[in-house]
Amino acid sequence: KGKRAFIAGVADDNGYGWAIAKSLAAAGAEILVGTWVPALNIFESSLRRGKFDESRKLQDGSLMEIAKVYPLDAVYDNPEDVPEDVKANKRYAGATNWTVQEVAESVKKDFGTIDILVHSLANGPEVSKPLSETSRKGYLAALSASSYSYISLLKHFLPIINPDGSAISLTYIASERIIPGYGGGMSSAKAALESDTRVLAFEAGRKKRIRVNTISAGPLGSRAAKAIGFIDMMIDYSFTNAPLQKELHAEEVGNTAAFLSSPLASAITGAVIYVDNGLNAMGVGV
Ligand code: NAI
């Protein structure tokens, strides 16, 4: 029977979320996505107008279908959490039911259950500030959007994830090695995400035999990464210094997510899986 996946963090065809959606679709999964509320209109209208048709193409020539796009803001767990100014903001006012709890309820109502949950989102308002110059507010915002959002998604979706299901997030090596420029508490947020992956693997594994893993991905020129500012340098650095001197394709991360969500990975949980051309294994650049 075909599997169903919910992928949080798809708002264009450049990022890892999109690539994961394609790999899962190619493997036969039904695709649902969660799109950040302020990006919803442009994403849906681009989809409708065929702007993504070229990148919807799968290996067999067919186009990836997205069964449904849900507006989502993973910083808010339920309507009581949403501040008045956000409620009134015109980028939010047009959409409904976009808190994590409401999205899980909507997916349950529309489809019943899912098999695969993917968290492919992050946000750190002070990412361009060094950690030692980051404000408390900026640090907590990075953790809220990039780490707690995963706990919240898993918490609210767990009741509708089928046994033997899989949850996956995306992390970055800045959690464990110094990457100057990845500031604002984003390195801390990724460290939390990786640690939480282990604890959540235990809890979801014991409760429902659901596997929880995270992919530590190499640099990709996504929209989010371009906003940080140093992505081209990181891509060049990786190309020069990694064991595999080749471009890293988003598809390679997508394929790993498909593998991790398949029975081929039935004993893998609580793991950080590197998909980075091996750069993490280097001690010095040469
Ligand atoms: P992206 O821009 O395609 O994805 C980030 C998504 O998060 C966007 O669609 C954005 O709308 C969404 N988002 C932000 N705040 C949100 C919120 N509060 N609620 C719901 N959605 C929200 O960029 P990318 O780079 O593909 O990011 C996906 C994941 O991959 C992130 O966790 C990122 O940290 C991780 N990653 C990216 C690397 C890179 O070099 N691009 C390297 C390693 C990890």
mmCIF file of C-alpha atoms and ligand atoms in Angstrom:
data_model
loop_
_atom_site.group_PDB
_atom_site.id
_atom_site.type_symbol
_atom_site.label_atom_id
_atom_site.label_comp_id
_atom_site.label_asym_id
_atom_site.label_seq_id
_atom_site.Cartn_x
_atom_site.Cartn_y
_atom_site.Cartn_z
ATOM 1 C CA LYS A 1 0.000 0.000 0.000
ATOM 2 C CA GLY A 2 1.207 3.491 -0.817
ATOM 3 C CA LYS A 3 2.504 5.670 1.970
ATOM 4 C CA ARG A 4 1.448 9.203 2.778
ATOM 5 C CA ALA A 5 3.914 11.937 3.747
ATOM 6 C CA PHE A 6 3.466 15.349 5.347
ATOM 7 C CA ILE A 7 6.394 17.655 4.610
ATOM 8 C CA ALA A 8 6.584 20.858 6.628
ATOM 9 C CA GLY A 9 8.691 23.642 5.095
ATOM 10 C CA VAL A 10 8.036 23.736 1.347
ATOM 11 C CA ALA A 11 7.468 27.165 -0.189
ATOM 12 C CA ASP A 12 9.337 26.941 -3.497
ATOM 13 C CA ASP A 13 11.158 24.404 -5.658
ATOM 14 C CA ASN A 14 14.707 25.215 -4.486
ATOM 15 C CA GLY A 15 14.979 23.799 -0.992
ATOM 16 C CA TYR A 16 15.476 20.429 0.626
ATOM 17 C CA GLY A 17 11.756 20.071 1.408
ATOM 18 C CA TRP A 18 10.861 20.143 -2.277
ATOM 19 C CA ALA A 19 13.593 17.614 -3.124
ATOM 20 C CA ILE A 20 12.391 15.298 -0.348
ATOM 21 C CA ALA A 21 8.835 15.587 -1.637
ATOM 22 C CA LYS A 22 10.025 14.569 -5.103
ATOM 23 C CA SER A 23 12.012 11.567 -3.906
ATOM 24 C CA LEU A 24 9.101 10.374 -1.779
ATOM 25 C CA ALA A 25 6.688 10.904 -4.681
ATOM 26 C CA ALA A 26 9.004 8.974 -7.000
ATOM 27 C CA ALA A 27 8.926 6.119 -4.474
ATOM 28 C CA GLY A 28 5.135 6.118 -4.653
ATOM 29 C CA ALA A 29 4.149 8.215 -1.642
ATOM 30 C CA GLU A 30 1.211 10.603 -1.570
ATOM 31 C CA ILE A 31 2.495 14.113 -0.808
ATOM 32 C CA LEU A 32 1.015 16.694 1.555
ATOM 33 C CA VAL A 33 2.962 19.854 2.326
ATOM 34 C CA GLY A 34 2.911 22.508 5.021
ATOM 35 C CA THR A 35 3.767 25.972 3.726
ATOM 36 C CA TRP A 36 4.688 28.960 5.884
ATOM 37 C CA VAL A 37 1.629 31.235 5.970
ATOM 38 C CA PRO A 38 3.294 34.386 4.582
ATOM 39 C CA ALA A 39 4.630 32.357 1.627
ATOM 40 C CA LEU A 40 1.387 30.489 0.943
ATOM 41 C CA ASN A 41 -0.201 32.686 -1.733
ATOM 42 C CA ILE A 42 2.826 32.935 -3.936
ATOM 43 C CA PHE A 43 3.569 29.207 -3.604
ATOM 44 C CA GLU A 44 0.032 28.154 -4.470
ATOM 45 C CA SER A 45 -0.324 30.581 -7.363
ATOM 46 C CA SER A 46 3.068 29.535 -8.776
ATOM 47 C CA LEU A 47 1.995 25.888 -8.545
ATOM 48 C CA ARG A 48 -1.299 26.667 -10.266
ATOM 49 C CA ARG A 49 0.302 28.731 -13.011
ATOM 50 C CA GLY A 50 2.693 25.895 -13.836
ATOM 51 C CA LYS A 51 5.817 27.717 -12.718
ATOM 52 C CA PHE A 52 7.091 24.546 -11.017
ATOM 53 C CA ASP A 53 6.107 22.107 -13.754
ATOM 54 C CA GLU A 54 9.678 21.662 -14.967
ATOM 55 C CA SER A 55 10.880 20.847 -11.460
ATOM 56 C CA ARG A 56 7.852 18.666 -10.738
ATOM 57 C CA LYS A 57 9.177 16.196 -13.325
ATOM 58 C CA LEU A 58 10.042 12.775 -11.910
ATOM 59 C CA GLN A 59 12.465 10.246 -13.381
ATOM 60 C CA ASP A 60 9.664 8.407 -15.203
ATOM 61 C CA GLY A 61 8.468 11.613 -16.884
ATOM 62 C CA SER A 62 5.344 12.050 -14.760
ATOM 63 C CA LEU A 63 4.784 15.174 -12.654
ATOM 64 C CA MET A 64 4.829 15.102 -8.861
ATOM 65 C CA GLU A 65 1.322 15.685 -7.519
ATOM 66 C CA ILE A 66 0.838 17.542 -4.253
ATOM 67 C CA ALA A 67 -2.428 16.204 -2.832
ATOM 68 C CA LYS A 68 -2.898 19.216 -0.562
ATOM 69 C CA VAL A 69 -1.051 22.331 0.604
ATOM 70 C CA TYR A 70 -1.680 23.328 4.231
ATOM 71 C CA PRO A 71 -0.841 26.779 5.558
ATOM 72 C CA LEU A 72 1.415 26.357 8.608
ATOM 73 C CA ASP A 73 3.271 28.482 11.093
ATOM 74 C CA ALA A 74 5.228 26.064 13.245
ATOM 75 C CA VAL A 75 6.008 28.746 15.823
ATOM 76 C CA TYR A 76 2.444 28.520 17.144
ATOM 77 C CA ASP A 77 0.985 25.358 18.649
ATOM 78 C CA ASN A 78 -2.676 26.402 18.872
ATOM 79 C CA PRO A 79 -4.834 29.503 18.330
ATOM 80 C CA GLU A 80 -4.405 30.658 21.942
ATOM 81 C CA ASP A 81 -0.673 31.091 21.249
ATOM 82 C CA VAL A 82 -1.150 33.536 18.388
ATOM 83 C CA PRO A 83 -0.579 37.179 19.358
ATOM 84 C CA GLU A 84 -3.107 39.795 18.232
ATOM 85 C CA ASP A 85 -0.709 41.555 15.872
ATOM 86 C CA VAL A 86 -0.067 38.313 13.991
ATOM 87 C CA LYS A 87 -3.797 37.528 13.817
ATOM 88 C CA ALA A 88 -4.420 40.989 12.379
ATOM 89 C CA ASN A 89 -1.463 40.872 9.974
ATOM 90 C CA LYS A 90 -2.821 40.757 6.454
ATOM 91 C CA ARG A 91 -0.376 38.050 5.423
ATOM 92 C CA TYR A 92 -2.036 35.792 8.023
ATOM 93 C CA ALA A 93 -5.623 37.010 8.032
ATOM 94 C CA GLY A 94 -6.479 35.311 4.729
ATOM 95 C CA ALA A 95 -5.593 31.809 5.945
ATOM 96 C CA THR A 96 -7.135 29.664 8.675
ATOM 97 C CA ASN A 97 -6.205 26.677 10.838
ATOM 98 C CA TRP A 98 -2.460 27.116 10.424
ATOM 99 C CA THR A 99 -1.213 26.415 13.962
ATOM 100 C CA VAL A 100 0.481 23.048 14.438
ATOM 101 C CA GLN A 101 -2.411 21.501 16.335
ATOM 102 C CA GLU A 102 -4.962 22.687 13.776
ATOM 103 C CA VAL A 103 -2.901 21.428 10.834
ATOM 104 C CA ALA A 104 -2.630 17.982 12.436
ATOM 105 C CA GLU A 105 -6.401 18.008 12.986
ATOM 106 C CA SER A 106 -7.034 19.049 9.366
ATOM 107 C CA VAL A 107 -4.757 16.315 8.007
ATOM 108 C CA LYS A 108 -6.544 13.783 10.210
ATOM 109 C CA LYS A 109 -9.918 14.978 8.949
ATOM 110 C CA ASP A 110 -8.821 14.994 5.290
ATOM 111 C CA PHE A 111 -6.686 11.852 5.122
ATOM 112 C CA GLY A 112 -6.906 9.958 8.432
ATOM 113 C CA THR A 113 -3.281 8.980 8.885
ATOM 114 C CA ILE A 114 0.219 9.552 7.556
ATOM 115 C CA ASP A 115 3.320 7.361 7.452
ATOM 116 C CA ILE A 116 6.093 9.909 7.055
ATOM 117 C CA LEU A 117 6.594 13.264 8.780
ATOM 118 C CA VAL A 118 9.288 15.600 7.472
ATOM 119 C CA HIS A 119 10.468 18.791 9.183
ATOM 120 C CA SER A 120 12.388 20.916 6.692
ATOM 121 C CA LEU A 121 12.178 24.360 8.204
ATOM 122 C CA ALA A 122 14.303 26.738 10.202
ATOM 123 C CA ASN A 123 14.352 30.392 11.041
ATOM 124 C CA GLY A 124 16.734 32.536 13.071
ATOM 125 C CA PRO A 125 15.979 36.254 12.944
ATOM 126 C CA GLU A 126 19.498 37.116 14.140
ATOM 127 C CA VAL A 127 21.352 34.475 12.096
ATOM 128 C CA SER A 128 23.787 37.075 10.774
ATOM 129 C CA LYS A 129 24.868 38.106 14.289
ATOM 130 C CA PRO A 130 27.662 36.231 16.076
ATOM 131 C CA LEU A 131 26.370 34.083 18.956
ATOM 132 C CA SER A 132 28.012 36.340 21.530
ATOM 133 C CA GLU A 133 26.070 39.327 20.151
ATOM 134 C CA THR A 134 22.722 37.546 19.900
ATOM 135 C CA SER A 135 19.831 38.826 21.997
ATOM 136 C CA ARG A 136 17.833 36.555 24.288
ATOM 137 C CA LYS A 137 14.812 37.164 22.102
ATOM 138 C CA GLY A 138 16.661 36.246 18.904
ATOM 139 C CA TYR A 139 18.152 33.117 20.455
ATOM 140 C CA LEU A 140 14.820 31.888 21.765
ATOM 141 C CA ALA A 141 13.157 32.672 18.431
ATOM 142 C CA ALA A 142 15.752 30.516 16.630
ATOM 143 C CA LEU A 143 15.108 27.626 19.037
ATOM 144 C CA SER A 144 11.341 28.081 18.788
ATOM 145 C CA ALA A 145 11.188 28.075 14.983
ATOM 146 C CA SER A 146 13.979 25.585 14.307
ATOM 147 C CA SER A 147 13.923 23.090 17.209
ATOM 148 C CA TYR A 148 10.745 23.208 19.276
ATOM 149 C CA SER A 149 8.750 23.294 16.036
ATOM 150 C CA TYR A 150 9.883 19.702 15.481
ATOM 151 C CA ILE A 151 8.833 18.572 18.947
ATOM 152 C CA SER A 152 5.481 20.255 18.433
ATOM 153 C CA LEU A 153 4.939 18.671 15.002
ATOM 154 C CA LEU A 154 5.816 15.223 16.281
ATOM 155 C CA LYS A 155 3.677 15.668 19.371
ATOM 156 C CA HIS A 156 0.602 16.675 17.398
ATOM 157 C CA PHE A 157 1.081 14.259 14.497
ATOM 158 C CA LEU A 158 2.122 11.216 16.561
ATOM 159 C CA PRO A 159 -1.468 10.038 17.098
ATOM 160 C CA ILE A 160 -2.009 9.884 13.315
ATOM 161 C CA ILE A 161 1.376 8.447 12.250
ATOM 162 C CA ASN A 162 0.972 4.759 11.448
ATOM 163 C CA PRO A 163 3.154 2.252 13.316
ATOM 164 C CA ASP A 164 6.496 1.672 11.549
ATOM 165 C CA GLY A 165 6.298 5.253 10.333
ATOM 166 C CA SER A 166 9.235 7.638 10.116
ATOM 167 C CA ALA A 167 10.018 11.201 11.103
ATOM 168 C CA ILE A 168 12.905 13.154 9.577
ATOM 169 C CA SER A 169 14.394 16.584 10.098
ATOM 170 C CA LEU A 170 17.261 18.514 8.519
ATOM 171 C CA THR A 171 20.269 19.616 10.508
ATOM 172 C CA TYR A 172 23.652 21.224 9.858
ATOM 173 C CA ILE A 173 27.194 20.491 11.062
ATOM 174 C CA ALA A 174 27.351 23.914 12.782
ATOM 175 C CA SER A 175 25.753 22.065 15.729
ATOM 176 C CA GLU A 176 29.017 20.272 16.483
ATOM 177 C CA ARG A 177 31.815 22.205 14.732
ATOM 178 C CA ILE A 178 32.486 25.923 14.566
ATOM 179 C CA ILE A 179 30.975 27.453 11.419
ATOM 180 C CA PRO A 180 31.535 31.212 11.666
ATOM 181 C CA GLY A 181 28.594 33.071 10.124
ATOM 182 C CA TYR A 182 25.919 30.592 11.247
ATOM 183 C CA GLY A 183 24.914 32.768 14.161
ATOM 184 C CA GLY A 184 21.930 34.030 16.092
ATOM 185 C CA GLY A 185 21.620 30.778 18.028
ATOM 186 C CA MET A 186 21.104 28.720 14.869
ATOM 187 C CA SER A 187 24.090 26.526 15.792
ATOM 188 C CA SER A 188 22.479 25.994 19.210
ATOM 189 C CA ALA A 189 19.122 25.244 17.570
ATOM 190 C CA LYS A 190 20.690 22.504 15.432
ATOM 191 C CA ALA A 191 22.464 21.038 18.484
ATOM 192 C CA ALA A 192 19.093 20.874 20.253
ATOM 193 C CA LEU A 193 17.465 19.328 17.181
ATOM 194 C CA GLU A 194 20.078 16.545 17.067
ATOM 195 C CA SER A 195 19.837 15.803 20.763
ATOM 196 C CA ASP A 196 16.046 15.833 20.584
ATOM 197 C CA THR A 197 16.239 13.378 17.667
ATOM 198 C CA ARG A 198 17.692 10.785 20.053
ATOM 199 C CA VAL A 199 15.197 11.348 22.855
ATOM 200 C CA LEU A 200 12.241 11.515 20.452
ATOM 201 C CA ALA A 201 13.466 8.311 18.780
ATOM 202 C CA PHE A 202 13.219 6.598 22.167
ATOM 203 C CA GLU A 203 9.795 7.980 22.984
ATOM 204 C CA ALA A 204 8.202 7.494 19.545
ATOM 205 C CA GLY A 205 9.907 4.128 19.155
ATOM 206 C CA ARG A 206 8.598 2.736 22.419
ATOM 207 C CA LYS A 207 5.157 4.230 21.922
ATOM 208 C CA LYS A 208 4.472 3.369 18.275
ATOM 209 C CA ARG A 209 7.598 1.862 16.700
ATOM 210 C CA ILE A 210 8.113 5.103 14.804
ATOM 211 C CA ARG A 211 11.686 5.904 13.769
ATOM 212 C CA VAL A 212 13.124 9.399 14.212
ATOM 213 C CA ASN A 213 16.239 10.492 12.346
ATOM 214 C CA THR A 214 17.891 13.681 11.169
ATOM 215 C CA ILE A 215 19.877 14.354 8.009
ATOM 216 C CA SER A 216 22.940 16.559 8.404
ATOM 217 C CA ALA A 217 22.999 18.104 4.963
ATOM 218 C CA GLY A 218 25.793 19.907 3.160
ATOM 219 C CA PRO A 219 25.343 23.445 1.821
ATOM 220 C CA LEU A 220 22.593 24.167 -0.729
ATOM 221 C CA GLY A 221 21.727 27.548 -2.242
ATOM 222 C CA SER A 222 18.111 27.515 -1.010
ATOM 223 C CA ARG A 223 16.074 30.597 -0.265
ATOM 224 C CA ALA A 224 16.729 30.230 3.479
ATOM 225 C CA ALA A 225 20.454 29.711 2.945
ATOM 226 C CA LYS A 226 20.764 32.743 0.660
ATOM 227 C CA ALA A 227 19.233 34.840 3.415
ATOM 228 C CA ILE A 228 22.138 33.877 5.700
ATOM 229 C CA GLY A 229 24.560 35.370 3.193
ATOM 230 C CA PHE A 230 27.593 33.066 3.154
ATOM 231 C CA ILE A 231 26.148 30.119 1.250
ATOM 232 C CA ASP A 232 28.211 30.522 -1.936
ATOM 233 C CA MET A 233 31.378 30.496 0.113
ATOM 234 C CA MET A 234 30.254 27.347 1.947
ATOM 235 C CA ILE A 235 29.424 25.607 -1.330
ATOM 236 C CA ASP A 236 32.864 26.500 -2.735
ATOM 237 C CA TYR A 237 34.548 25.411 0.490
ATOM 238 C CA SER A 238 32.764 22.073 0.401
ATOM 239 C CA PHE A 239 33.581 21.531 -3.263
ATOM 240 C CA THR A 240 37.276 22.185 -2.617
ATOM 241 C CA ASN A 241 37.691 20.347 0.674
ATOM 242 C CA ALA A 242 35.239 17.424 0.833
ATOM 243 C CA PRO A 243 36.349 13.864 0.010
ATOM 244 C CA LEU A 244 33.913 13.936 -2.932
ATOM 245 C CA GLN A 245 34.725 16.978 -5.064
ATOM 246 C CA LYS A 246 31.348 17.341 -6.723
ATOM 247 C CA GLU A 247 28.282 19.486 -6.462
ATOM 248 C CA LEU A 248 25.847 18.403 -3.747
ATOM 249 C CA HIS A 249 22.384 17.930 -5.253
ATOM 250 C CA ALA A 250 19.228 18.459 -3.205
ATOM 251 C CA GLU A 251 18.038 15.210 -4.777
ATOM 252 C CA GLU A 252 20.766 13.317 -2.881
ATOM 253 C CA VAL A 253 19.256 14.529 0.380
ATOM 254 C CA GLY A 254 15.782 13.697 -0.940
ATOM 255 C CA ASN A 255 16.849 10.162 -1.792
ATOM 256 C CA THR A 256 18.326 9.683 1.673
ATOM 257 C CA ALA A 257 15.037 10.800 3.209
ATOM 258 C CA ALA A 258 13.216 8.257 1.020
ATOM 259 C CA PHE A 259 15.627 5.525 2.113
ATOM 260 C CA LEU A 260 15.287 6.467 5.792
ATOM 261 C CA SER A 261 11.486 6.355 5.447
ATOM 262 C CA SER A 262 11.515 2.946 3.785
ATOM 263 C CA PRO A 263 11.686 -0.581 5.226
ATOM 264 C CA LEU A 264 15.318 -0.670 4.017
ATOM 265 C CA ALA A 265 16.117 1.492 7.068
ATOM 266 C CA SER A 266 13.946 -0.459 9.509
ATOM 267 C CA ALA A 267 16.657 -0.617 12.197
ATOM 268 C CA ILE A 268 17.880 2.983 11.885
ATOM 269 C CA THR A 269 16.550 5.409 14.472
ATOM 270 C CA GLY A 270 17.945 8.197 16.634
ATOM 271 C CA ALA A 271 20.635 8.773 14.016
ATOM 272 C CA VAL A 272 22.308 11.798 12.483
ATOM 273 C CA ILE A 273 22.961 10.799 8.861
ATOM 274 C CA TYR A 274 25.469 12.955 6.957
ATOM 275 C CA VAL A 275 24.658 13.769 3.341
ATOM 276 C CA ASP A 276 27.463 16.213 2.643
ATOM 277 C CA ASN A 277 29.934 14.615 0.218
ATOM 278 C CA GLY A 278 31.839 13.534 3.350
ATOM 279 C CA LEU A 279 32.914 17.010 4.432
ATOM 280 C CA ASN A 280 32.110 16.197 8.092
ATOM 281 C CA ALA A 281 34.887 13.603 8.142
ATOM 282 C CA MET A 282 37.678 16.079 7.307
ATOM 283 C CA GLY A 283 39.881 17.457 10.070
ATOM 284 C CA VAL A 284 41.449 20.216 7.998
ATOM 285 C CA GLY A 285 40.689 21.634 4.565
ATOM 286 C CA VAL A 286 43.157 20.676 1.838
HETATM 287 P P1 NAI B 1 14.066 26.545 2.383
HETATM 288 O O1 NAI B 1 13.957 28.010 2.300
HETATM 289 O O2 NAI B 1 13.688 25.740 1.180
HETATM 290 O O3 NAI B 1 13.219 25.936 3.583
HETATM 291 C C1 NAI B 1 12.954 26.579 4.780
HETATM 292 C C2 NAI B 1 11.455 26.689 4.884
HETATM 293 O O4 NAI B 1 11.059 27.010 6.218
HETATM 294 C C3 NAI B 1 10.863 27.780 3.994
HETATM 295 O O5 NAI B 1 9.912 27.186 3.131
HETATM 296 C C4 NAI B 1 10.193 28.724 4.983
HETATM 297 O O6 NAI B 1 9.020 29.280 4.450
HETATM 298 C C5 NAI B 1 9.885 27.760 6.115
HETATM 299 N N1 NAI B 1 9.617 28.378 7.419
HETATM 300 C C6 NAI B 1 10.334 29.308 8.081
HETATM 301 N N2 NAI B 1 9.748 29.605 9.253
HETATM 302 C C7 NAI B 1 8.627 28.836 9.343
HETATM 303 C C8 NAI B 1 7.593 28.696 10.307
HETATM 304 N N3 NAI B 1 7.597 29.408 11.428
HETATM 305 N N4 NAI B 1 6.594 27.818 10.067
HETATM 306 C C9 NAI B 1 6.579 27.091 8.925
HETATM 307 N N5 NAI B 1 7.529 27.184 7.983
HETATM 308 C C10 NAI B 1 8.544 28.047 8.182
HETATM 309 O O7 NAI B 1 15.571 26.254 2.810
HETATM 310 P P2 NAI B 1 16.399 24.930 3.120
HETATM 311 O O8 NAI B 1 17.802 25.385 3.197
HETATM 312 O O9 NAI B 1 16.067 23.849 2.195
HETATM 313 O O10 NAI B 1 15.954 24.549 4.596
HETATM 314 C C11 NAI B 1 15.324 23.338 4.964
HETATM 315 C C12 NAI B 1 16.042 22.715 6.154
HETATM 316 O O11 NAI B 1 17.348 22.294 5.741
HETATM 317 C C13 NAI B 1 16.247 23.673 7.326
HETATM 318 O O12 NAI B 1 16.066 22.974 8.542
HETATM 319 C C14 NAI B 1 17.710 24.046 7.170
HETATM 320 O O13 NAI B 1 18.299 24.475 8.385
HETATM 321 C C15 NAI B 1 18.273 22.719 6.704
HETATM 322 N N6 NAI B 1 19.625 22.767 6.132
HETATM 323 C C16 NAI B 1 19.900 23.592 5.073
HETATM 324 C C17 NAI B 1 21.185 23.644 4.550
HETATM 325 C C18 NAI B 1 21.496 24.537 3.382
HETATM 326 O O14 NAI B 1 22.666 24.756 3.087
HETATM 327 N N7 NAI B 1 20.505 25.048 2.679
HETATM 328 C C19 NAI B 1 22.280 22.829 5.119
HETATM 329 C C20 NAI B 1 21.869 21.962 6.198
HETATM 330 C C21 NAI B 1 20.589 21.961 6.694
#
